[in-house]
CSV table of C-alpha atoms and ligand atoms in Angstrom, one decimal:
chain,number,residue,atom,x,y,z
A,1,MET,CA,16.0,12.9,38.3
A,2,THR,CA,13.8,12.5,35.1
A,3,TYR,CA,11.9,15.9,34.9
A,4,TYR,CA,8.9,15.9,31.6
A,5,HIS,CA,10.4,19.0,29.7
A,6,SER,CA,14.1,17.8,29.0
A,7,TYR,CA,12.7,14.2,28.8
A,8,LEU,CA,10.6,15.1,26.4
A,9,GLY,CA,13.0,17.5,24.4
A,10,LEU,CA,11.0,20.4,25.0
A,11,ASP,CA,12.3,24.2,24.9
A,12,GLU,CA,14.4,22.2,20.7
A,13,LEU,CA,11.0,21.3,20.1
A,14,LEU,CA,9.2,24.1,21.1
A,15,SER,CA,11.0,27.0,19.7
A,16,ALA,CA,11.3,25.2,15.9
A,17,GLN,CA,8.7,27.3,15.1
A,18,HIS,CA,10.6,30.1,12.4
A,19,PRO,CA,7.2,32.0,10.9
A,20,LEU,CA,9.0,33.8,7.6
A,21,SER,CA,5.2,36.8,7.9
A,22,SER,CA,4.0,37.8,10.7
A,23,ALA,CA,0.3,36.2,9.2
A,24,HIS,CA,-1.7,34.5,12.0
A,25,GLU,CA,-1.7,30.9,10.4
A,26,GLU,CA,1.8,30.2,9.6
A,27,MET,CA,2.1,29.0,13.1
A,28,LEU,CA,-0.8,26.1,12.6
A,29,PHE,CA,0.6,25.5,7.8
A,30,ILE,CA,4.4,25.3,10.5
A,31,ILE,CA,2.7,22.7,13.1
A,32,THR,CA,0.8,21.0,10.9
A,33,HIS,CA,3.9,20.2,8.9
A,34,GLN,CA,6.1,19.3,11.7
A,35,THR,CA,3.9,16.9,13.7
A,36,HIS,CA,2.9,15.3,10.1
A,37,GLU,CA,7.3,14.7,10.3
A,38,LEU,CA,6.1,13.7,14.2
A,39,TRP,CA,4.7,10.3,12.7
A,40,PHE,CA,6.4,10.1,9.7
A,41,LYS,CA,9.7,10.1,11.8
A,42,GLN,CA,7.5,7.2,14.6
A,43,ILE,CA,6.7,5.3,11.1
A,44,LEU,CA,9.5,4.7,10.0
A,45,HIS,CA,10.6,3.7,13.2
A,46,GLU,CA,7.2,0.9,12.9
A,47,LEU,CA,8.2,0.3,9.3
A,48,GLU,CA,12.9,-0.7,10.6
A,49,SER,CA,10.9,-3.3,13.0
A,50,ALA,CA,8.0,-5.4,11.0
A,51,LYS,CA,11.8,-5.3,7.9
A,52,ASN,CA,13.5,-7.0,10.7
A,53,ILE,CA,10.8,-9.2,11.8
A,54,LEU,CA,9.8,-10.1,8.0
A,55,ALA,CA,13.3,-11.1,7.2
A,56,GLN,CA,14.1,-13.5,9.5
A,57,HIS,CA,14.2,-17.3,7.9
A,58,ILE,CA,11.3,-18.7,10.5
A,59,LEU,CA,8.6,-16.3,11.5
A,60,PRO,CA,7.2,-17.7,14.8
A,61,ASP,CA,3.5,-16.8,15.5
A,62,GLN,CA,4.7,-14.4,18.5
A,63,GLN,CA,6.6,-12.4,15.6
A,64,LEU,CA,3.7,-12.4,13.6
A,65,LEU,CA,2.0,-11.0,15.9
A,66,LEU,CA,4.1,-8.0,17.1
A,67,LEU,CA,4.1,-7.5,13.5
A,68,HIS,CA,0.4,-7.2,13.2
A,69,SER,CA,0.8,-5.1,16.0
A,70,ARG,CA,3.5,-2.9,13.9
A,71,LEU,CA,0.8,-2.8,10.8
A,72,ARG,CA,-2.1,-1.7,12.8
A,73,ARG,CA,-0.5,0.8,14.6
A,74,ILE,CA,0.9,2.6,11.7
A,75,THR,CA,-2.6,3.1,10.4
A,76,GLU,CA,-3.4,4.7,13.6
A,77,ILE,CA,-0.9,7.3,13.0
A,78,GLN,CA,-2.8,7.0,10.0
A,79,LYS,CA,-6.0,8.4,10.3
A,80,VAL,CA,-4.4,10.9,13.0
A,81,LEU,CA,-2.4,12.0,9.3
A,82,ILE,CA,-6.0,12.3,7.3
A,83,ALA,CA,-7.1,14.6,10.6
A,84,GLN,CA,-4.3,16.4,10.5
A,85,ILE,CA,-5.6,17.5,6.7
A,86,ARG,CA,-9.2,18.7,8.0
A,87,VAL,CA,-7.0,21.4,11.0
A,88,LEU,CA,-5.6,23.1,8.1
A,89,GLU,CA,-8.6,23.8,6.6
A,90,THR,CA,-9.5,25.7,8.9
A,91,MET,CA,-7.8,28.0,7.3
A,92,THR,CA,-9.3,29.6,4.7
A,93,PRO,CA,-7.4,30.0,1.2
A,94,MET,CA,-6.9,34.0,2.0
A,95,GLU,CA,-5.5,33.5,5.0
A,96,PHE,CA,-2.7,31.0,2.8
A,97,LEU,CA,-2.5,34.0,0.5
A,98,ASP,CA,-1.1,36.0,3.7
A,99,PHE,CA,2.4,34.3,3.9
A,100,ARG,CA,2.3,31.6,0.8
A,101,ASP,CA,4.9,33.8,-1.7
A,102,HIS,CA,7.0,33.4,1.0
A,103,LEU,CA,7.2,29.9,1.0
A,104,ASN,CA,8.4,29.0,-2.5
A,105,PRO,CA,10.9,27.5,-3.3
A,106,ALA,CA,9.8,25.0,-0.8
A,107,SER,CA,7.6,22.5,-0.3
A,108,GLY,CA,6.3,19.3,0.7
A,109,PHE,CA,7.5,17.4,-2.3
A,110,GLN,CA,11.1,18.0,-0.6
A,111,SER,CA,10.0,16.1,2.8
A,112,MET,CA,12.5,13.5,3.4
A,113,GLN,CA,10.8,10.9,6.3
A,114,PHE,CA,7.9,11.0,3.4
A,115,ARG,CA,10.0,9.4,0.0
A,116,LEU,CA,10.9,7.8,3.1
A,117,VAL,CA,7.8,5.8,4.1
A,118,GLU,CA,6.6,6.3,0.1
A,119,ASN,CA,10.4,3.7,-0.5
A,120,THR,CA,10.8,1.7,2.8
A,121,LEU,CA,6.6,0.3,1.7
A,122,GLY,CA,8.1,-0.7,-1.9
A,123,LEU,CA,7.4,1.9,-4.1
A,124,THR,CA,9.3,2.3,-6.9
A,125,ARG,CA,11.2,4.4,-8.7
A,126,ASP,CA,10.2,2.8,-11.9
A,127,THR,CA,6.7,3.4,-10.8
A,128,ARG,CA,6.4,6.9,-9.6
A,129,ILE,CA,5.1,9.5,-12.1
A,130,LYS,CA,7.8,12.2,-12.7
A,131,TYR,CA,7.9,15.4,-11.6
A,132,LYS,CA,8.7,18.8,-14.0
A,133,LYS,CA,10.1,15.3,-16.2
A,134,ALA,CA,12.5,14.1,-13.1
A,135,HIS,CA,12.9,12.5,-10.4
A,136,TYR,CA,11.3,13.9,-7.4
A,137,CYS,CA,15.5,13.1,-5.4
A,138,GLN,CA,16.7,15.6,-8.1
A,139,PHE,CA,14.3,18.2,-5.5
A,140,LEU,CA,16.5,17.3,-2.2
A,141,THR,CA,19.4,18.7,-1.1
A,142,GLN,CA,22.9,16.0,-1.8
A,143,GLU,CA,22.7,14.8,2.3
A,144,HIS,CA,18.8,13.7,1.3
A,145,GLN,CA,19.4,12.6,-1.2
A,146,SER,CA,22.5,9.2,-0.2
A,147,ILE,CA,19.3,8.7,2.9
A,148,VAL,CA,16.7,8.2,0.3
A,149,ASN,CA,18.8,7.0,-2.7
A,150,GLN,CA,20.5,4.0,0.2
A,151,ALA,CA,16.7,3.3,1.3
A,152,GLU,CA,16.0,2.2,-1.6
A,153,LEU,CA,18.9,0.3,-2.3
A,154,GLU,CA,18.1,-1.6,1.0
A,155,PRO,CA,15.6,-4.2,1.0
A,156,ASN,CA,12.2,-3.4,0.6
A,157,ILE,CA,8.4,-4.1,3.4
A,158,HIS,CA,7.4,-5.4,-0.6
A,159,GLN,CA,10.1,-7.3,-1.0
A,160,LEU,CA,10.6,-8.9,2.7
A,161,VAL,CA,7.0,-9.8,2.1
A,162,ASP,CA,7.6,-11.8,-1.0
A,163,GLN,CA,10.4,-13.7,0.4
A,164,TRP,CA,8.0,-14.1,3.1
A,165,LEU,CA,4.6,-15.9,1.1
A,166,ALA,CA,7.0,-17.7,-1.2
A,167,ARG,CA,8.4,-19.4,1.4
A,168,LEU,CA,5.7,-20.6,2.5
A,169,PRO,CA,5.1,-24.5,2.3
A,170,ILE,CA,1.1,-24.3,2.0
A,171,LEU,CA,0.7,-24.7,-1.0
A,172,VAL,CA,1.7,-28.5,-1.1
A,173,TYR,CA,1.0,-30.3,1.2
A,174,LYS,CA,1.0,-34.3,0.8
A,175,ASP,CA,-1.9,-36.1,-1.8
A,176,PHE,CA,-3.4,-31.8,-1.6
A,177,ASP,CA,-2.0,-29.9,-4.4
A,178,PHE,CA,-3.2,-26.9,-3.5
A,179,TRP,CA,-3.1,-25.6,-7.1
A,180,LYS,CA,-4.2,-28.2,-8.8
A,181,GLN,CA,-7.6,-28.1,-7.1
A,182,TYR,CA,-8.4,-24.3,-6.9
A,183,GLN,CA,-7.8,-24.5,-11.3
A,184,HIS,CA,-10.5,-27.8,-11.3
A,185,SER,CA,-12.5,-25.9,-8.7
A,186,VAL,CA,-12.3,-22.0,-11.1
A,187,ASN,CA,-13.4,-24.0,-14.3
A,188,GLN,CA,-16.0,-25.8,-12.3
A,189,LEU,CA,-17.3,-22.8,-11.2
A,190,LEU,CA,-17.2,-21.3,-14.7
A,191,ILE,CA,-19.2,-24.2,-16.6
A,192,GLN,CA,-22.0,-23.9,-14.5
A,193,GLU,CA,-22.1,-20.1,-14.5
A,194,GLU,CA,-21.8,-20.4,-18.5
A,195,LYS,CA,-25.6,-23.2,-17.5
A,196,SER,CA,-27.2,-21.0,-15.9
A,197,ILE,CA,-26.0,-18.3,-18.6
A,198,ARG,CA,-27.8,-20.5,-21.4
A,199,ILE,CA,-30.7,-21.7,-19.4
A,200,ALA,CA,-31.8,-17.7,-18.4
A,201,GLN,CA,-34.2,-16.6,-20.2
A,202,LEU,CA,-32.7,-13.7,-22.1
A,203,ASN,CA,-32.6,-11.8,-25.0
A,204,GLU,CA,-29.8,-12.4,-27.7
A,205,THR,CA,-27.9,-8.8,-26.7
A,206,GLU,CA,-28.1,-9.0,-22.5
A,207,LEU,CA,-26.8,-13.6,-23.5
A,208,GLN,CA,-23.8,-12.8,-25.7
A,209,GLU,CA,-22.2,-10.0,-22.6
A,210,ARG,CA,-23.1,-12.1,-19.7
A,211,LEU,CA,-21.3,-15.1,-21.9
A,212,GLN,CA,-18.3,-12.8,-22.6
A,213,SER,CA,-18.3,-11.2,-18.9
A,214,VAL,CA,-18.0,-15.5,-19.2
A,215,GLN,CA,-14.5,-15.1,-21.1
A,216,ASN,CA,-13.4,-12.1,-19.6
A,217,SER,CA,-13.3,-14.2,-16.9
A,218,ARG,CA,-11.6,-17.0,-18.5
A,219,ASP,CA,-9.4,-15.3,-20.0
A,220,SER,CA,-8.0,-13.7,-17.2
A,221,PHE,CA,-7.9,-16.2,-14.6
A,222,ARG,CA,-5.1,-17.4,-17.9
A,223,THR,CA,-3.6,-15.2,-16.6
A,224,ILE,CA,-2.4,-16.3,-13.1
A,225,PHE,CA,-2.7,-21.1,-14.8
A,226,GLU,CA,-0.1,-20.1,-17.1
A,227,GLU,CA,3.8,-19.3,-15.5
A,228,ASN,CA,4.9,-17.6,-18.4
A,229,ILE,CA,2.1,-15.1,-19.0
A,230,TYR,CA,1.9,-13.7,-15.8
A,231,ASN,CA,6.3,-13.9,-15.6
A,232,GLU,CA,5.2,-11.8,-18.8
A,233,HIS,CA,2.5,-9.8,-17.1
A,234,LEU,CA,5.2,-9.2,-14.4
A,235,ALA,CA,8.0,-8.2,-15.9
A,236,HIS,CA,6.2,-5.8,-17.5
A,237,GLY,CA,4.6,-4.1,-14.3
A,238,LYS,CA,0.9,-5.3,-14.1
A,239,ARG,CA,2.0,-8.0,-11.5
A,240,ARG,CA,4.7,-6.7,-8.5
A,241,LEU,CA,4.6,-10.2,-6.5
A,242,SER,CA,6.4,-13.2,-8.0
A,243,TYR,CA,4.0,-16.0,-8.9
A,244,GLN,CA,5.0,-18.0,-6.0
A,245,ALA,CA,4.1,-15.3,-3.4
A,246,TRP,CA,1.1,-14.6,-5.3
A,247,LYS,CA,-0.2,-17.7,-5.1
A,248,ALA,CA,0.4,-18.1,-1.8
A,249,ALA,CA,-1.1,-14.7,-1.4
A,250,LEU,CA,-4.3,-15.9,-2.9
A,251,PHE,CA,-4.2,-19.5,-1.0
A,252,ILE,CA,-4.2,-17.6,2.5
A,253,ASN,CA,-6.9,-15.2,1.4
A,254,LEU,CA,-9.0,-18.1,0.2
A,255,TYR,CA,-8.5,-19.9,3.7
A,256,ARG,CA,-8.4,-16.7,5.5
A,257,ASP,CA,-11.2,-18.9,8.5
A,258,THR,CA,-8.3,-21.8,8.9
A,259,PRO,CA,-6.8,-21.2,12.4
A,260,ALA,CA,-3.4,-21.4,10.6
A,261,PHE,CA,-4.2,-18.8,8.1
A,262,GLN,CA,-6.2,-16.2,10.8
A,263,MET,CA,-2.8,-14.3,11.3
A,264,PRO,CA,-1.4,-14.4,7.7
A,265,PHE,CA,-5.1,-12.7,6.0
A,266,GLN,CA,-4.5,-9.8,9.2
A,267,ILE,CA,-1.4,-9.2,7.7
A,268,LEU,CA,-2.3,-8.8,4.1
A,269,SER,CA,-5.1,-7.2,5.4
A,270,LEU,CA,-3.4,-4.8,7.2
A,271,LEU,CA,-0.7,-4.1,4.2
A,272,VAL,CA,-3.6,-3.6,2.2
A,273,ASP,CA,-4.9,-0.5,4.8
A,274,ILE,CA,-1.9,1.4,5.0
A,275,ASP,CA,-2.2,1.5,0.9
A,276,GLU,CA,-5.6,2.5,2.0
A,277,LEU,CA,-4.4,4.9,4.3
A,278,LEU,CA,-1.4,5.9,1.9
A,279,THR,CA,-4.0,7.0,-0.6
A,280,SER,CA,-7.1,8.5,1.5
A,281,TRP,CA,-3.8,11.2,2.7
A,282,ARG,CA,-3.0,11.3,-0.9
A,283,VAL,CA,-6.8,12.5,-2.0
A,284,SER,CA,-7.7,14.8,1.4
A,285,HIS,CA,-3.7,16.7,1.0
A,286,SER,CA,-4.2,16.1,-2.5
A,287,LEU,CA,-8.5,18.3,-2.4
A,288,MET,CA,-6.9,20.3,0.3
A,289,VAL,CA,-4.5,21.7,-2.1
A,290,HIS,CA,-7.7,22.0,-4.9
A,291,ARG,CA,-9.3,23.8,-2.2
A,292,MET,CA,-6.0,26.5,-1.3
A,293,LEU,CA,-4.7,27.3,-4.7
A,294,GLY,CA,-7.3,26.0,-6.9
A,295,LEU,CA,-5.9,24.8,-10.2
A,296,LYS,CA,-2.7,27.3,-9.2
A,297,SER,CA,0.7,26.0,-9.5
A,298,GLY,CA,3.2,24.3,-7.0
A,299,THR,CA,5.6,26.4,-4.5
A,300,GLY,CA,7.6,23.0,-5.5
A,301,GLY,CA,6.6,23.6,-9.4
A,302,SER,CA,4.4,21.4,-10.0
A,303,SER,CA,1.3,21.0,-11.3
A,304,GLY,CA,-0.4,21.1,-8.1
A,305,TYR,CA,-3.8,19.4,-7.9
A,306,GLU,CA,-3.2,17.5,-11.5
A,307,TYR,CA,-0.4,16.5,-10.4
A,308,LEU,CA,-0.8,15.4,-6.9
A,309,LYS,CA,-4.6,13.6,-7.9
A,310,ALA,CA,-2.3,11.5,-10.5
A,311,THR,CA,0.1,10.7,-7.8
A,312,ALA,CA,-2.7,8.9,-5.6
A,313,THR,CA,-4.2,7.2,-8.5
A,314,TYR,CA,-1.1,5.7,-9.3
A,315,HIS,CA,1.2,5.0,-6.6
A,316,LYS,CA,0.3,2.0,-5.2
A,317,CYS,CA,2.9,-0.7,-3.1
A,318,PHE,CA,0.6,-3.5,-3.2
A,319,PRO,CA,-1.1,-3.4,-5.9
A,320,ASP,CA,-1.3,-7.0,-6.5
A,321,LEU,CA,-3.2,-7.8,-2.7
A,322,PHE,CA,-5.7,-5.2,-3.7
A,323,ASN,CA,-5.9,-6.9,-7.7
A,324,ILE,CA,-6.5,-10.5,-5.7
A,325,SER,CA,-9.9,-10.6,-4.5
A,326,GLU,CA,-10.8,-11.0,-8.7
A,327,TYR,CA,-9.5,-14.5,-8.3
A,328,LEU,CA,-11.5,-15.0,-4.9
A,329,ILE,CA,-14.1,-18.3,-5.0
A,330,PRO,CA,-17.1,-18.8,-3.4
A,331,LYS,CA,-16.2,-21.3,-0.5
A,332,SER,CA,-19.1,-23.8,-2.2
A,333,PHE,CA,-16.0,-23.9,-4.5
A,334,LEU,CA,-12.9,-23.8,-2.3
A,335,PRO,CA,-11.4,-27.6,-2.5
A,336,SER,CA,-11.6,-29.1,1.6
A,337,LEU,CA,-8.1,-29.0,3.4
A,338,PRO,CA,-6.6,-31.9,4.1
A,339,LYS,CA,-6.2,-32.2,8.3
A,340,GLY,CA,-2.9,-31.2,9.4
A,341,ALA,CA,-2.2,-28.1,6.8
A,342,ALA,CA,-4.9,-26.2,9.4
A,343,LEU,CA,-1.8,-26.7,12.0
A,344,SER,CA,0.3,-23.5,12.3
A,345,LEU,CA,2.7,-21.8,9.6
A,346,THR,CA,6.2,-22.3,11.7
A,347,THR,CA,5.5,-25.9,11.8
A,348,MET,CA,5.4,-26.2,8.5
A,349,ASP,CA,8.0,-23.7,7.5
A,350,SER,CA,10.8,-25.1,5.7
B,401,HEM,C1,-1.6,25.1,3.1
B,401,HEM,C2,-1.3,23.7,2.7
B,401,HEM,C3,-1.3,22.7,1.2
B,401,HEM,C4,-0.9,23.1,0.2
B,401,HEM,C5,-1.3,23.9,-0.1
B,401,HEM,C6,0.4,22.1,-0.5
B,401,HEM,C7,0.7,21.8,-1.5
B,401,HEM,C8,1.2,21.1,-2.4
B,401,HEM,C9,1.5,20.7,-3.8
B,401,HEM,C10,1.4,22.0,-4.9
B,401,HEM,C11,2.0,20.2,-4.1
B,401,HEM,C12,2.6,19.4,-5.4
B,401,HEM,C13,3.8,20.2,-5.5
B,401,HEM,C14,5.1,21.0,-5.5
B,401,HEM,O1,4.4,21.6,-7.0
B,401,HEM,O2,4.9,22.0,-4.6
B,401,HEM,C15,2.4,18.9,-2.7
B,401,HEM,C16,2.9,18.2,-1.8
B,401,HEM,C17,3.5,17.8,-1.5
B,401,HEM,N1,3.6,17.7,0.3
B,401,HEM,FE1,1.9,19.5,0.7
B,401,HEM,N2,0.2,20.9,0.8
B,401,HEM,C18,-0.4,21.8,1.8
B,401,HEM,C19,0.5,21.2,3.5
B,401,HEM,C20,0.6,20.2,3.4
B,401,HEM,C21,1.6,19.5,4.8
B,401,HEM,C22,0.3,20.1,5.8
B,401,HEM,C23,1.9,18.7,4.5
B,401,HEM,C24,2.4,17.1,4.9
B,401,HEM,C25,4.3,16.9,5.7
B,401,HEM,C26,1.8,17.7,2.8
B,401,HEM,C27,3.4,16.9,2.3
B,401,HEM,C28,3.5,16.9,1.0
B,401,HEM,C29,3.6,15.7,0.8
B,401,HEM,C30,5.2,14.9,1.4
B,401,HEM,C31,3.7,16.5,-1.2
B,401,HEM,C32,4.1,15.6,-1.8
B,401,HEM,C33,3.7,14.1,-2.3
B,401,HEM,C34,4.1,13.2,-3.9
B,401,HEM,O3,4.9,14.0,-4.1
B,401,HEM,O4,3.4,12.5,-3.1
B,401,HEM,N3,1.9,19.3,2.4
B,401,HEM,N4,1.7,20.2,-1.4
């Protein structure tokens, strides 16, 4: 007969807290880390399922819905994790000092599951900030190194989303060529902007500034209109999505009101939410560290707050999806979709 206590393995779970000191707060410190690790396990479980869904060549609508629910669950867990930091902050810096020395040289930096979450989402080796001038792997046990290295070799969510987007046959539909029409609309928009600046009553400095800003937009659009420039930026890490996938992501963002593109849009938005919430966790964690340690270095030996602040700024998994807003244009300039393009994506998938 199933019994609550044994089904949940509570003997193991509740006897897994081993404080190294007699400090009252150490229990909270351990439990906050352990609950984080349990939730990391659940996030990895959802990410594994998301990967399996994305790996299918054809993604029927029901599968998109399932993918959506997996990703949304991750965002809800992330909110819980951010809230947990507030609980740990009820410990004062002096109370932390009562047991901190016992922790050396252990650090959350060695969380294997946290690295797996980052790797599975698509944070790559070359986009990571170096820790004590070395790769994070060097601070893990051999066993953990081989697990995270393996995860780096497997297709990650970023790559699978890229392949899914690149497969969507939405850019050319019968006589409708999205890319040509979009470029035309952008040109019209920029011409109109320039005209209205010229007829506005501006002084010379204002006029030049506003014209320069139109020129900046024109230059920025060139980086996406010209495939060779785009690919150069891709090679230098300024973009991460392939050209075809990036155009599909833009298309989905522009036509998100059309029934067939609503779910894909929700999915892209959830990926941005996950990235944003991960950054919010990093910021909350780094502020907690600042509060607990000031500018002292961490038990793992990093610069502490400064290192963590930098990861919050640079460790992004889907930067292209954030930056795409720069290329959105007003609805009044949006080329109309031909009839039939508003079908389900499944029926259009090749
Ligand atoms: C008093 C509470 C905490 C302090 C003072 C603290 C301090 C630090 C410091 C200084 C680092 C940088 C590495 C180092 O030099 O050690 C770090 C990294 C990290 N900590 Fe914490 N931490 C705390 C709580 C937590 C909790 C509850 C978690 C949850 C799992 C956690 C997870 C991590 C992770 C994943 C990293 C690596 C971040 C990265 O490399 O981007 N920390 N922590």
